[in-house]
PDB file of C-alpha atoms and ligand atoms in Angstrom:
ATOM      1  CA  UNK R   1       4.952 -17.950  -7.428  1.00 57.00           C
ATOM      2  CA  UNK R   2       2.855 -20.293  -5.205  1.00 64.00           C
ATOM      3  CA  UNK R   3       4.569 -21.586  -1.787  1.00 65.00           C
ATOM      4  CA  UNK R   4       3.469 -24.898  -0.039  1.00 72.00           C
ATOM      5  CA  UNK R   5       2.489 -24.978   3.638  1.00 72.00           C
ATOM      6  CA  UNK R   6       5.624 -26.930   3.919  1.00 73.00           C
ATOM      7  CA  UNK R   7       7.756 -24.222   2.597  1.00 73.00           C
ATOM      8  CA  UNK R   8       6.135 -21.478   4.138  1.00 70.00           C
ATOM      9  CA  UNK R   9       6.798 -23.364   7.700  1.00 70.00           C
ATOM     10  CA  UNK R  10      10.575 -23.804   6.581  1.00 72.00           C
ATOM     11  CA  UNK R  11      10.967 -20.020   5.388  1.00 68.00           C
ATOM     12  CA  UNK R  12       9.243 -18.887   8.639  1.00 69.00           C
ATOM     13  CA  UNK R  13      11.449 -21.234  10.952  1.00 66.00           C
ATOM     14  CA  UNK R  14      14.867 -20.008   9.297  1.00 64.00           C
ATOM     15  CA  UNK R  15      13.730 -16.350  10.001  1.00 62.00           C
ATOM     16  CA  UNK R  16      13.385 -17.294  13.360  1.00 60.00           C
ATOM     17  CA  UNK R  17      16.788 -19.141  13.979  1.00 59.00           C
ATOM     18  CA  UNK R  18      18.881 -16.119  12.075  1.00 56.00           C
ATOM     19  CA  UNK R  19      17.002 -13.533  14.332  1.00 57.00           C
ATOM     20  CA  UNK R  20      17.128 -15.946  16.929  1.00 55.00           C
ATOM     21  CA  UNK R  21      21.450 -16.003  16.297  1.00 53.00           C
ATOM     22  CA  UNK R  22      22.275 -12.686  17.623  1.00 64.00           C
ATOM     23  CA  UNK R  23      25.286 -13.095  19.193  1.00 76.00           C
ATOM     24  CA  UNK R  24      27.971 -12.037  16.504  1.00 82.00           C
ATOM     25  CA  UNK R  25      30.315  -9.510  17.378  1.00 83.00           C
ATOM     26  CA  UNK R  26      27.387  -6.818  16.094  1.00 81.00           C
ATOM     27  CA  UNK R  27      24.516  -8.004  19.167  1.00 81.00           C
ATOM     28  CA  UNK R  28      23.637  -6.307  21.441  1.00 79.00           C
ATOM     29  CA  UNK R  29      24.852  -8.603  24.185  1.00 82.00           C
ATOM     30  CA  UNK R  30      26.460  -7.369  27.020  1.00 84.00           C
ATOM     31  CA  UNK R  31      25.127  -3.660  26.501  1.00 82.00           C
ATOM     32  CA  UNK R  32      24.373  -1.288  29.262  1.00 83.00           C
ATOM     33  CA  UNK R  33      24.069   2.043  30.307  1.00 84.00           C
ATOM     34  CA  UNK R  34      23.965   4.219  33.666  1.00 88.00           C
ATOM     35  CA  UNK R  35      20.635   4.536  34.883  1.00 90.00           C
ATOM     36  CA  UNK R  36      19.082   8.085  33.643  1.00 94.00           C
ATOM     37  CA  UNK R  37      17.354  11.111  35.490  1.00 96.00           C
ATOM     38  CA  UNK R  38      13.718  11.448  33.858  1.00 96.00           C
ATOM     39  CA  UNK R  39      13.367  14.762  35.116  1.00 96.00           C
ATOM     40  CA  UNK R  40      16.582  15.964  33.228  1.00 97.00           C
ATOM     41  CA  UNK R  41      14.997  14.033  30.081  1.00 97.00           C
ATOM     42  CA  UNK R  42      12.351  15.966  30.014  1.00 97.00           C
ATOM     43  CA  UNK R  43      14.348  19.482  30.043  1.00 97.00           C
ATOM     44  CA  UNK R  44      17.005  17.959  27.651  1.00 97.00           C
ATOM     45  CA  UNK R  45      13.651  16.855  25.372  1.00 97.00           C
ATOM     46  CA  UNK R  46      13.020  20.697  24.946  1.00 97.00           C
ATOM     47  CA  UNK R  47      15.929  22.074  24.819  1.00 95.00           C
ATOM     48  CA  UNK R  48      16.980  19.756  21.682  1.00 94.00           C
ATOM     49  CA  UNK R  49      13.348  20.649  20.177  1.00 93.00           C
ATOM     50  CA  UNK R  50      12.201  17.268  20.174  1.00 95.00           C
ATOM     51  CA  UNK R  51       8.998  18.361  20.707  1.00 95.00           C
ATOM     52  CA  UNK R  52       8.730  20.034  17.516  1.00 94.00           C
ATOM     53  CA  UNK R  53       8.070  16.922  16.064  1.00 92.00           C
ATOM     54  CA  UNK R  54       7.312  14.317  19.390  1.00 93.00           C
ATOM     55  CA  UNK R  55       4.454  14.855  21.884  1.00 94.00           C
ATOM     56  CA  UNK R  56       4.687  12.814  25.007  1.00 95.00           C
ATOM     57  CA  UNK R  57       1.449  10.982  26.444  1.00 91.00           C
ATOM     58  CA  UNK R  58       0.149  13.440  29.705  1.00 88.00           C
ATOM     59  CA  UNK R  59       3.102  16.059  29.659  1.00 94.00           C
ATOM     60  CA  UNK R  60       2.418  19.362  28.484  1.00 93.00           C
ATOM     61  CA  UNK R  61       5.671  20.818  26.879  1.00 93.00           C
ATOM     62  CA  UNK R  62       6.259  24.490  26.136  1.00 93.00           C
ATOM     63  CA  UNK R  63       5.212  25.856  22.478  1.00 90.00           C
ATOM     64  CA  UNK R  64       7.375  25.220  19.652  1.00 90.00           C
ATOM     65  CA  UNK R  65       7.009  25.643  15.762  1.00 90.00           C
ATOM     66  CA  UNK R  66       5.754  22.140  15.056  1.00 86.00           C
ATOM     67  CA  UNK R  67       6.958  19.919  11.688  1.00 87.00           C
ATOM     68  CA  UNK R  68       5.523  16.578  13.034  1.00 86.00           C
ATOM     69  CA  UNK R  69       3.484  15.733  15.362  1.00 87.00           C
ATOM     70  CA  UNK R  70       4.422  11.980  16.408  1.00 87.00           C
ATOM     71  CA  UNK R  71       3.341  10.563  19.691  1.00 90.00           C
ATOM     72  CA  UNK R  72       5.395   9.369  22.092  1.00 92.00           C
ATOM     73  CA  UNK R  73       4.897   6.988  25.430  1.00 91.00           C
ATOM     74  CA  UNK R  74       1.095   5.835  26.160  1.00 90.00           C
ATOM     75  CA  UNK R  75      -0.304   2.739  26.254  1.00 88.00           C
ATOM     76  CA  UNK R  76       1.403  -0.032  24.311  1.00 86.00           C
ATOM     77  CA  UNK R  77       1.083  -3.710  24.565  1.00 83.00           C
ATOM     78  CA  UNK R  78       5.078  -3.899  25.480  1.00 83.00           C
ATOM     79  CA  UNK R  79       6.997  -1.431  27.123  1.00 81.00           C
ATOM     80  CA  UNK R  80       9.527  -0.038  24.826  1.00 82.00           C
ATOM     81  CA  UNK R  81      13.044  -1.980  26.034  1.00 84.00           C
ATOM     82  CA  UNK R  82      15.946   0.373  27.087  1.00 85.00           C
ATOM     83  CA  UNK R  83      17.742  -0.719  23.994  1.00 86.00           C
ATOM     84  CA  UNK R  84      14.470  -0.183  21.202  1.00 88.00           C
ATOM     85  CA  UNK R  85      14.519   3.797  22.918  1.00 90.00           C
ATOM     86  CA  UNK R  86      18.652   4.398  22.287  1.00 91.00           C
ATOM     87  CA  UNK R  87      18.396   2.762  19.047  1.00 89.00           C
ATOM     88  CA  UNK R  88      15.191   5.475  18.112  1.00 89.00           C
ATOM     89  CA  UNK R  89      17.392   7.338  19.514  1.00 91.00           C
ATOM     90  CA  UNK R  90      21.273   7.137  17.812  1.00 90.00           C
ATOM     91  CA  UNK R  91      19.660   5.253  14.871  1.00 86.00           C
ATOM     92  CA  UNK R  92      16.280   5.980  13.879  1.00 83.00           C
ATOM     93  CA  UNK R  93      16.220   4.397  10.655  1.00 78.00           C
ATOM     94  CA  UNK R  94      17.280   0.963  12.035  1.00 78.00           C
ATOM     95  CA  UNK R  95      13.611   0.664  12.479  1.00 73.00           C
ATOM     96  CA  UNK R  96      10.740   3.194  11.396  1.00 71.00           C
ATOM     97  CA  UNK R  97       7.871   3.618  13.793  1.00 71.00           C
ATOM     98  CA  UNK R  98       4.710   1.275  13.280  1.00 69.00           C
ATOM     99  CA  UNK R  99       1.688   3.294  12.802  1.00 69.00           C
ATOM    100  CA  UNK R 100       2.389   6.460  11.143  1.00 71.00           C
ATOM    101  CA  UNK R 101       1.646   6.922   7.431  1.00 73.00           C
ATOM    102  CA  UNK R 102       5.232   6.500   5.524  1.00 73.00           C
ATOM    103  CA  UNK R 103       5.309  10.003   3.765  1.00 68.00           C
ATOM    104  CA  UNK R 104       5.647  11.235   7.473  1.00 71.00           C
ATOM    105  CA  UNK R 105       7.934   9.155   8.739  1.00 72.00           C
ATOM    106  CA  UNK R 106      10.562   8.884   5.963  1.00 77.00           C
ATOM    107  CA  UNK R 107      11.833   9.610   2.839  1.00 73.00           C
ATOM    108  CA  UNK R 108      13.515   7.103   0.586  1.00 75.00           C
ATOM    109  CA  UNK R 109      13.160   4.481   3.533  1.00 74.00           C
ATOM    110  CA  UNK R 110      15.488   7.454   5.855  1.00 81.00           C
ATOM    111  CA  UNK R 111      13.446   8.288   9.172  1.00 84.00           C
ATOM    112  CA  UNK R 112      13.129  12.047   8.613  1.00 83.00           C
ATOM    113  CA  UNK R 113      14.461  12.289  12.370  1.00 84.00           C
ATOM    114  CA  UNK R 114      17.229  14.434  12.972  1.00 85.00           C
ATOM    115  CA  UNK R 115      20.291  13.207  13.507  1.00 87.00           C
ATOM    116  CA  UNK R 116      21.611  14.316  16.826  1.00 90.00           C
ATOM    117  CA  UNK R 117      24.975  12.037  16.719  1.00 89.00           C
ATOM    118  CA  UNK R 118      27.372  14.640  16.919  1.00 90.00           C
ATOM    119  CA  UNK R 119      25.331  16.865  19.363  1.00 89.00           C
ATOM    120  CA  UNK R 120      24.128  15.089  22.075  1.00 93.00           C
ATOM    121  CA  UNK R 121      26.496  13.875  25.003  1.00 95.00           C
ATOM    122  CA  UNK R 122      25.832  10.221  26.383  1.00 93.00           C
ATOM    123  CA  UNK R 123      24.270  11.784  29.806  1.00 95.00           C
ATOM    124  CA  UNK R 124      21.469  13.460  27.667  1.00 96.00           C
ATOM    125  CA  UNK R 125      21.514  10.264  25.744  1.00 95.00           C
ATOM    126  CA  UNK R 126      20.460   8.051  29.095  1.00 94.00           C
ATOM    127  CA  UNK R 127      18.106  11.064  30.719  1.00 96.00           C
ATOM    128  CA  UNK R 128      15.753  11.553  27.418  1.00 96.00           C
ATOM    129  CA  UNK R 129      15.439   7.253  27.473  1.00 95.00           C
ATOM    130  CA  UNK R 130      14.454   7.593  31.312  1.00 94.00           C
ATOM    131  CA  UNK R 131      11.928  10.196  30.322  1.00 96.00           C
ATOM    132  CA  UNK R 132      10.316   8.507  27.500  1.00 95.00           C
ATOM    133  CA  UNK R 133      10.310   5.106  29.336  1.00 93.00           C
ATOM    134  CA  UNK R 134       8.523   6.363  32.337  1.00 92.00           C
ATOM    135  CA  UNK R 135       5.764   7.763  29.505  1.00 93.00           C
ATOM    136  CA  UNK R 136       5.052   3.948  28.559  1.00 91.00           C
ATOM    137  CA  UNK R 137       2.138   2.184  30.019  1.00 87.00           C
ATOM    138  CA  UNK R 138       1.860  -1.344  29.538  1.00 85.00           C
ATOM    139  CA  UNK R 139      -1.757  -1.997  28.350  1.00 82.00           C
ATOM    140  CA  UNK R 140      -4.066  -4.351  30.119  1.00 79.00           C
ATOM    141  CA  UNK R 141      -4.139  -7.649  28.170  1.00 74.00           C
ATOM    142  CA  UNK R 142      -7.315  -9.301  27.582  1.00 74.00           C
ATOM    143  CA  UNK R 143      -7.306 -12.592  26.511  1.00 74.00           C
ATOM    144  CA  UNK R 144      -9.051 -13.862  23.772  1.00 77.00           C
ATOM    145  CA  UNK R 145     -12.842 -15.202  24.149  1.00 80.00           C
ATOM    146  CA  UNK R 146     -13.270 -19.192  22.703  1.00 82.00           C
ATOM    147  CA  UNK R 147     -16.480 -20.257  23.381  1.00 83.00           C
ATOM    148  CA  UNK R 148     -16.159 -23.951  24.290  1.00 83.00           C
ATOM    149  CA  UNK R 149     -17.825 -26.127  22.081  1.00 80.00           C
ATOM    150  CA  UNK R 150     -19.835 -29.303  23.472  1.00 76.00           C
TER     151      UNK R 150
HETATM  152  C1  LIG G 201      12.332  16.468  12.441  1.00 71.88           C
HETATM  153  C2  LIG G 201      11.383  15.720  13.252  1.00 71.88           C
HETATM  154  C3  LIG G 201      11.893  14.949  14.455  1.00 71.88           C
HETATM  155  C4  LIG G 201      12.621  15.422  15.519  1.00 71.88           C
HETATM  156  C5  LIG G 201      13.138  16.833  15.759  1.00 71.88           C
HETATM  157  C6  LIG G 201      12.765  14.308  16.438  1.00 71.88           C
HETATM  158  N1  LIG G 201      12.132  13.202  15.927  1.00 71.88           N
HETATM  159 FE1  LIG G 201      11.949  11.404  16.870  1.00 71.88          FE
HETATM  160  N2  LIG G 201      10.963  10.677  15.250  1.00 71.88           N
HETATM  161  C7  LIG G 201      10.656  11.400  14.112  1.00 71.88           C
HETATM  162  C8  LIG G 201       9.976  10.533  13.178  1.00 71.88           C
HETATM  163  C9  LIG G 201       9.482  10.950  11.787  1.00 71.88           C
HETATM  164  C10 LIG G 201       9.882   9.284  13.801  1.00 71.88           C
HETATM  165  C11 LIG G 201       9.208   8.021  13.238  1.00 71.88           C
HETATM  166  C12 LIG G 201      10.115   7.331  12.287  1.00 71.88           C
HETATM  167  C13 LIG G 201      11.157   6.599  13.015  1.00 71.88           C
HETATM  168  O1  LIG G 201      10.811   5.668  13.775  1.00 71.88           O
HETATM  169  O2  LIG G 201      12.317   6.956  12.832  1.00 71.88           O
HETATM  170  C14 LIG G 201      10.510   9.386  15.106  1.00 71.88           C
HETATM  171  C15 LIG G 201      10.611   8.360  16.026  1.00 71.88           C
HETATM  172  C16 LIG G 201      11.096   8.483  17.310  1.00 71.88           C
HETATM  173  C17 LIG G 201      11.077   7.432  18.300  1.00 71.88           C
HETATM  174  C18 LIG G 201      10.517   6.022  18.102  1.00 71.88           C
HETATM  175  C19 LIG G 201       9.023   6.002  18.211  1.00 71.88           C
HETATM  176  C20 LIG G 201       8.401   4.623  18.016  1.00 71.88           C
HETATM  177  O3  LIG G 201       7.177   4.525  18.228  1.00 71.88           O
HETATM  178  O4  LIG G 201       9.103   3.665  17.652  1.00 71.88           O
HETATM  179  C21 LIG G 201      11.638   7.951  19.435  1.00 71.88           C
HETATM  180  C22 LIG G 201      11.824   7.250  20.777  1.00 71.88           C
HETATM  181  C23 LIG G 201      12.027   9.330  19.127  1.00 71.88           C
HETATM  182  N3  LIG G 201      11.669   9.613  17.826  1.00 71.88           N
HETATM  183  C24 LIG G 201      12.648  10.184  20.017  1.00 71.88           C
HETATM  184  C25 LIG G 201      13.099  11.455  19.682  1.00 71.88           C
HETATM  185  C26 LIG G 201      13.907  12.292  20.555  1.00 71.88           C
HETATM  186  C27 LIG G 201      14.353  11.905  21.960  1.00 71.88           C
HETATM  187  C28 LIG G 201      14.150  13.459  19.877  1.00 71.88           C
HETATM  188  C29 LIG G 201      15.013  14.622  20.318  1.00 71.88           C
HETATM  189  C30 LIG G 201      16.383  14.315  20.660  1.00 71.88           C
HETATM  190  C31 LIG G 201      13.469  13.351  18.589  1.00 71.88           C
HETATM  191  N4  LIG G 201      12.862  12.134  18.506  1.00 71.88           N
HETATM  192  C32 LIG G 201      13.451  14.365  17.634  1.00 71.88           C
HETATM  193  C33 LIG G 201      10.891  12.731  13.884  1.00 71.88           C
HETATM  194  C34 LIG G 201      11.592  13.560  14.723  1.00 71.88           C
END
């Protein structure tokens, strides 16, 4: 099937305005959480095993019996938002990670994350996203080069 410029634009535009509408009863308007403890993170991070398939950018985590070995913080061209992290989190298949061939990351379009629903409490919740955030670096943008033509 062949689409026109025009109806390309018109596709494009309505994706933009449903995303764009996100403030049904099911956005994520008007959600917050209590500030977290990093340091804690980083202990709750091992003691849930995370790091048996997660390395974090400059920490050095005690030895585990690896599955995966998916990266974590870094330098990225946006720091991941508080609410991208908890979703990761509490819902990984919401949205698989870019980058990583898909026979790692999932199977049958399921993350192949653990579920830690039922296990983790809310304060472990907050202290692994203030962990992982402060891994993040924003990378330095350079803007693109046009040569100006006379
Ligand atoms: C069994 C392996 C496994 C374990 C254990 C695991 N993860 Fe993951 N995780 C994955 C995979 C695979 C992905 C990539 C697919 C996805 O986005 O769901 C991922 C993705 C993520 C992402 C998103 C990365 C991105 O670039 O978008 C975060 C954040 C994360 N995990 C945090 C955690 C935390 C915190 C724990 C411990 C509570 C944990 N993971 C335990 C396998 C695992």
């Amino acid at each position: 099937m062949q689409f026109s410029d025009t109806s390309i634009l018109i596709i494009i535009s309505s994706l933009i305005f449903i995303s764009g509408c996100d403030t049904g009863p099911k956005s994520a308007k008007g959600f917050s959480l209590p500030e977290g403890d990093a340091t804690q993170g980083e202990q709750t991070f091992v003691e849930l095993k995370c790091h048996a398939c997660h390395t974090v950018s400059d920490v050095k985590l005690p030895e585990v019996e690896s599955e995966l070995s998916i990266g974590l913080g870094g330098k990225v061209a946006r720091i991941k938002t508080y609410g991208e992290l908890v979703t990761s989190i509490i819902n990984p298949s919401h949205r698989l990670a870019k980058g990583y061939p898909s026979a790692e990351i999932e199977s049958d379009g399921q993350s192949k994350m653990k579920n830690y629903n039922e296990a983790m409490t809310v304060d472990q919740l907050i202290n692994l996203v203030a962990f992982l955030q402060a891994h993040y670096e924003l990378e330095e943008y350079t803007p693109t080069y046009y040569p100006v033509i006379p």
